[in-house]
């Protein structure tokens, strides 16, 4: 397993410096947003519809240009003249896998980004297989899109991103259209990409259960960044979450309810700790 960087050696992968954006002159969708995300960090960005989450991802990937402010990627300011630096280092997986499935077969789809980058055809097959193995679709490479489930298509989409080997991967509501099993597998994969492949993972999500796995949480409301911290720091302020109408993860809800009648069971986000506490209490 690759050696994990310490806090002292971490460098910023992404930096938003006073970013403002609006789809029209009269509307501000991102309002003076500033934050940094470190290399090899897993960050969840949450907020209700209209909070600016997906707009943020489009600005970060260069699909939209901010009105004001600077985006830095590995300490290099992004502008029109160096978009290649951005596209070589950032990959994005969207909500609907059908919207980014381009090839006739799974293998064709994974090859698309490599072909655009003029990768040597002799090296391409090995790259495709290696990326497919990471997400467990190496046995599906010859299948057409119509033969794949939604979860399998999403995994192929992820493999197509992994094939170009970006340092930063954005998941934009990528679990929203998946069945529970595929959703859990994708959540686990995000952790694997961070821990075993040293990727910086940014997940834009409504799924509060996913947030538990993150190193840090960024909360947007009305285009403004209103809170950031670890999952424990964010979710311990339940009054704040209630005021902005965000859900509390089920594990924390359950442990908090049990704590009312069993003081030995502490409120927690950790499923394993909760199960251990319940088992000890029932003895």
XYZ file of C-alpha atoms in Angstrom:
283
model
C 0.000 0.000 0.000
C 1.401 3.459 -0.833
C 2.734 5.423 2.143
C 0.177 7.941 3.398
C 1.299 11.587 3.669
C 1.278 13.188 7.109
C -0.458 16.455 7.968
C 2.906 18.188 7.882
C 3.699 17.053 4.331
C 0.258 17.540 2.773
C -0.121 20.060 -0.011
C -3.248 21.665 -1.366
C -4.662 19.866 -4.381
C -7.547 22.278 -4.982
C -7.993 25.852 -3.804
C -11.042 28.065 -4.343
C -10.067 31.678 -3.710
C -13.115 33.998 -3.489
C -14.973 32.320 -6.348
C -18.187 33.972 -7.558
C -20.368 32.625 -10.370
C -23.853 33.241 -11.732
C -25.728 31.781 -14.690
C -27.268 35.220 -15.290
C -26.204 38.737 -14.347
C -28.969 38.959 -11.757
C -28.343 35.586 -10.077
C -25.376 34.524 -7.941
C -25.024 30.732 -7.687
C -21.637 30.772 -5.940
C -21.067 33.742 -3.673
C -17.435 34.495 -2.704
C -16.597 30.840 -1.953
C -13.147 30.022 -0.554
C -11.773 26.675 0.646
C -8.882 24.288 0.140
C -8.768 20.513 -0.344
C -5.538 18.648 0.358
C -3.862 15.950 -1.686
C -5.085 12.480 -0.707
C -8.096 13.890 1.144
C -11.689 12.632 0.861
C -14.101 15.558 1.089
C -17.895 15.518 0.847
C -19.707 18.658 -0.299
C -23.313 18.731 0.888
C -26.319 21.028 0.774
C -29.863 21.159 -0.552
C -30.829 21.578 -4.200
C -29.900 25.080 -5.267
C -27.089 25.348 -2.732
C -24.445 25.534 -5.480
C -22.925 22.052 -5.172
C -23.150 20.964 -8.810
C -22.310 24.455 -10.038
C -19.151 24.237 -7.964
C -18.165 20.972 -9.662
C -18.696 22.488 -13.120
C -16.579 25.510 -12.231
C -13.855 23.255 -10.825
C -13.741 21.125 -13.985
C -13.602 24.149 -16.294
C -17.083 23.654 -17.760
C -18.052 27.064 -16.346
C -15.882 30.152 -15.914
C -16.187 32.093 -12.625
C -17.006 35.789 -12.689
C -14.439 36.529 -10.006
C -11.799 34.706 -8.017
C -9.091 32.178 -8.710
C -9.021 28.391 -8.780
C -5.640 26.813 -8.118
C -4.882 23.201 -8.914
C -1.680 21.949 -7.313
C -0.681 25.577 -6.745
C -1.201 26.575 -10.387
C -3.920 29.138 -11.163
C -6.357 27.793 -13.762
C -7.136 29.925 -16.801
C -8.033 29.434 -20.458
C -4.402 28.982 -21.458
C -3.715 26.015 -19.171
C -6.929 23.999 -19.224
C -4.871 20.945 -20.209
C -3.304 21.012 -16.731
C -6.809 20.910 -15.277
C -8.101 18.140 -17.535
C -5.023 15.986 -17.014
C -5.411 16.174 -13.237
C -9.184 16.138 -12.641
C -11.733 13.499 -13.615
C -15.466 13.619 -12.946
C -18.133 10.917 -12.575
C -21.678 12.200 -13.088
C -25.019 11.202 -11.588
C -26.415 9.375 -14.610
C -23.959 6.846 -16.111
C -25.923 6.825 -19.385
C -24.939 10.463 -19.909
C -21.242 9.632 -20.068
C -21.285 6.215 -21.719
C -19.810 6.964 -25.158
C -18.430 3.716 -26.576
C -20.323 0.797 -28.053
C -18.825 -1.599 -25.492
C -17.414 -1.129 -22.010
C -13.882 -1.421 -23.400
C -14.588 1.211 -26.065
C -15.920 3.554 -23.393
C -12.857 3.220 -21.181
C -10.612 3.700 -24.243
C -12.256 6.989 -25.261
C -10.208 9.274 -23.008
C -6.997 7.439 -23.881
C -7.649 7.843 -27.591
C -8.234 11.569 -27.139
C -4.870 11.804 -25.400
C -3.193 9.857 -28.225
C -1.978 7.073 -25.965
C 0.018 4.390 -27.787
C -2.522 1.763 -28.967
C -0.104 -1.006 -27.964
C -0.183 0.212 -24.349
C -3.894 0.989 -24.290
C -5.265 -2.510 -23.634
C -3.164 -3.020 -20.493
C -4.249 0.385 -19.148
C -7.914 -0.451 -19.808
C -7.690 -3.840 -18.076
C -5.871 -2.364 -15.061
C -8.522 0.358 -14.641
C -11.337 -2.169 -15.116
C -9.866 -4.473 -12.467
C -9.895 -1.704 -9.851
C -13.684 -1.351 -10.201
C -14.328 -5.049 -10.921
C -15.602 -4.743 -14.506
C -12.717 -6.529 -16.231
C -15.096 -9.393 -17.060
C -17.541 -7.017 -18.774
C -15.266 -5.296 -21.278
C -16.823 -6.864 -24.370
C -20.421 -6.161 -23.334
C -22.510 -3.429 -24.946
C -24.085 -0.692 -22.828
C -27.552 -2.237 -23.190
C -26.300 -5.401 -21.460
C -25.026 -3.561 -18.375
C -26.903 -2.630 -15.193
C -26.885 0.918 -13.853
C -24.275 0.036 -11.261
C -22.064 -1.644 -13.869
C -22.322 1.381 -16.172
C -21.299 3.631 -13.294
C -18.282 1.414 -12.640
C -17.317 1.583 -16.316
C -17.603 5.369 -16.128
C -15.265 5.345 -13.132
C -12.841 3.038 -14.971
C -12.787 5.477 -17.905
C -11.719 8.195 -15.460
C -9.136 5.969 -13.756
C -7.632 5.059 -17.122
C -6.436 8.640 -17.629
C -5.062 8.565 -14.064
C -6.110 11.974 -12.683
C -4.926 12.983 -9.229
C -8.369 14.359 -8.304
C -11.680 12.541 -8.890
C -15.039 14.278 -8.449
C -18.189 12.236 -7.863
C -21.165 14.479 -8.681
C -24.212 12.806 -7.053
C -22.809 9.557 -8.420
C -24.738 7.306 -6.018
C -28.125 8.977 -6.562
C -29.469 6.637 -9.269
C -28.049 3.367 -7.950
C -29.698 0.500 -6.084
C -28.658 0.071 -2.409
C -26.037 -2.615 -3.149
C -24.387 -0.632 -5.954
C -24.566 2.519 -3.835
C -22.687 0.859 -0.956
C -20.090 -0.590 -3.328
C -19.439 2.865 -4.772
C -19.090 4.397 -1.301
C -16.539 1.715 -0.422
C -14.696 2.356 -3.692
C -14.284 6.058 -2.888
C -12.478 5.091 0.317
C -10.295 2.600 -1.576
C -9.335 5.222 -4.177
C -8.225 7.539 -1.410
C -6.473 5.014 0.819
C -4.920 2.608 -1.681
C -4.416 4.775 -4.770
C -3.677 8.144 -3.119
C -6.427 9.933 -5.031
C -7.979 13.160 -3.837
C -11.704 12.349 -3.750
C -14.401 15.038 -3.850
C -17.957 13.767 -3.522
C -20.955 16.032 -4.054
C -23.787 14.197 -2.372
C -27.162 14.173 -0.626
C -26.308 10.884 1.106
C -25.547 11.587 4.750
C -24.413 7.992 5.299
C -21.656 8.537 2.743
C -20.440 11.619 4.592
C -19.458 9.454 7.583
C -16.544 8.028 5.543
C -15.124 11.439 4.596
C -12.121 13.174 6.122
C -13.907 16.503 5.920
C -17.295 17.995 5.063
C -18.076 21.268 3.280
C -21.639 22.608 3.592
C -23.125 25.045 1.075
C -26.345 27.009 1.355
C -27.605 29.555 -1.152
C -24.256 29.592 -2.924
C -22.308 30.346 0.251
C -19.961 28.127 2.234
C -21.520 28.085 5.703
C -19.620 25.311 7.512
C -16.651 22.995 7.163
C -15.131 20.388 9.480
C -14.771 16.685 10.128
C -17.971 14.575 10.096
C -17.859 14.394 13.901
C -17.502 18.176 14.205
C -20.314 18.859 11.747
C -22.806 16.277 12.979
C -22.361 16.946 16.690
C -24.112 20.295 16.135
C -27.524 18.814 15.477
C -29.359 22.084 16.068
C -27.343 23.670 13.268
C -28.156 20.783 10.903
C -31.835 21.005 11.827
C -31.865 24.750 11.129
C -30.523 24.206 7.625
C -32.813 21.170 7.098
C -30.066 18.582 6.616
C -30.585 14.999 7.733
C -28.552 13.298 10.437
C -26.974 9.915 9.541
C -29.014 6.917 10.685
C -26.201 5.585 12.893
C -26.084 8.852 14.846
C -29.882 9.036 15.083
C -30.132 5.464 16.406
C -27.262 5.766 18.878
C -28.671 9.061 20.187
C -32.097 7.497 20.753
C -30.565 4.486 22.509
C -28.495 6.813 24.678
C -31.685 8.250 26.150
C -32.481 4.935 27.839
C -29.023 3.298 27.939
C -26.363 5.794 29.017
C -23.610 3.258 28.250
C -24.417 3.647 24.548
C -22.799 6.873 23.395
C -23.970 8.868 20.401
C -21.629 7.948 17.536
C -21.167 7.929 13.789
C -19.210 4.674 13.948
C -21.361 1.606 13.190
C -18.815 -0.788 14.718
C -18.655 1.186 17.969
C -22.452 1.281 18.140
C -22.767 -2.479 17.634
C -20.072 -3.117 20.250
C -21.876 -0.869 22.757
C -25.218 -2.599 22.110
C -23.637 -6.039 22.578
C -21.992 -5.002 25.857
C -25.219 -3.482 27.154
C -27.226 -6.614 26.347
C -24.919 -8.916 28.323
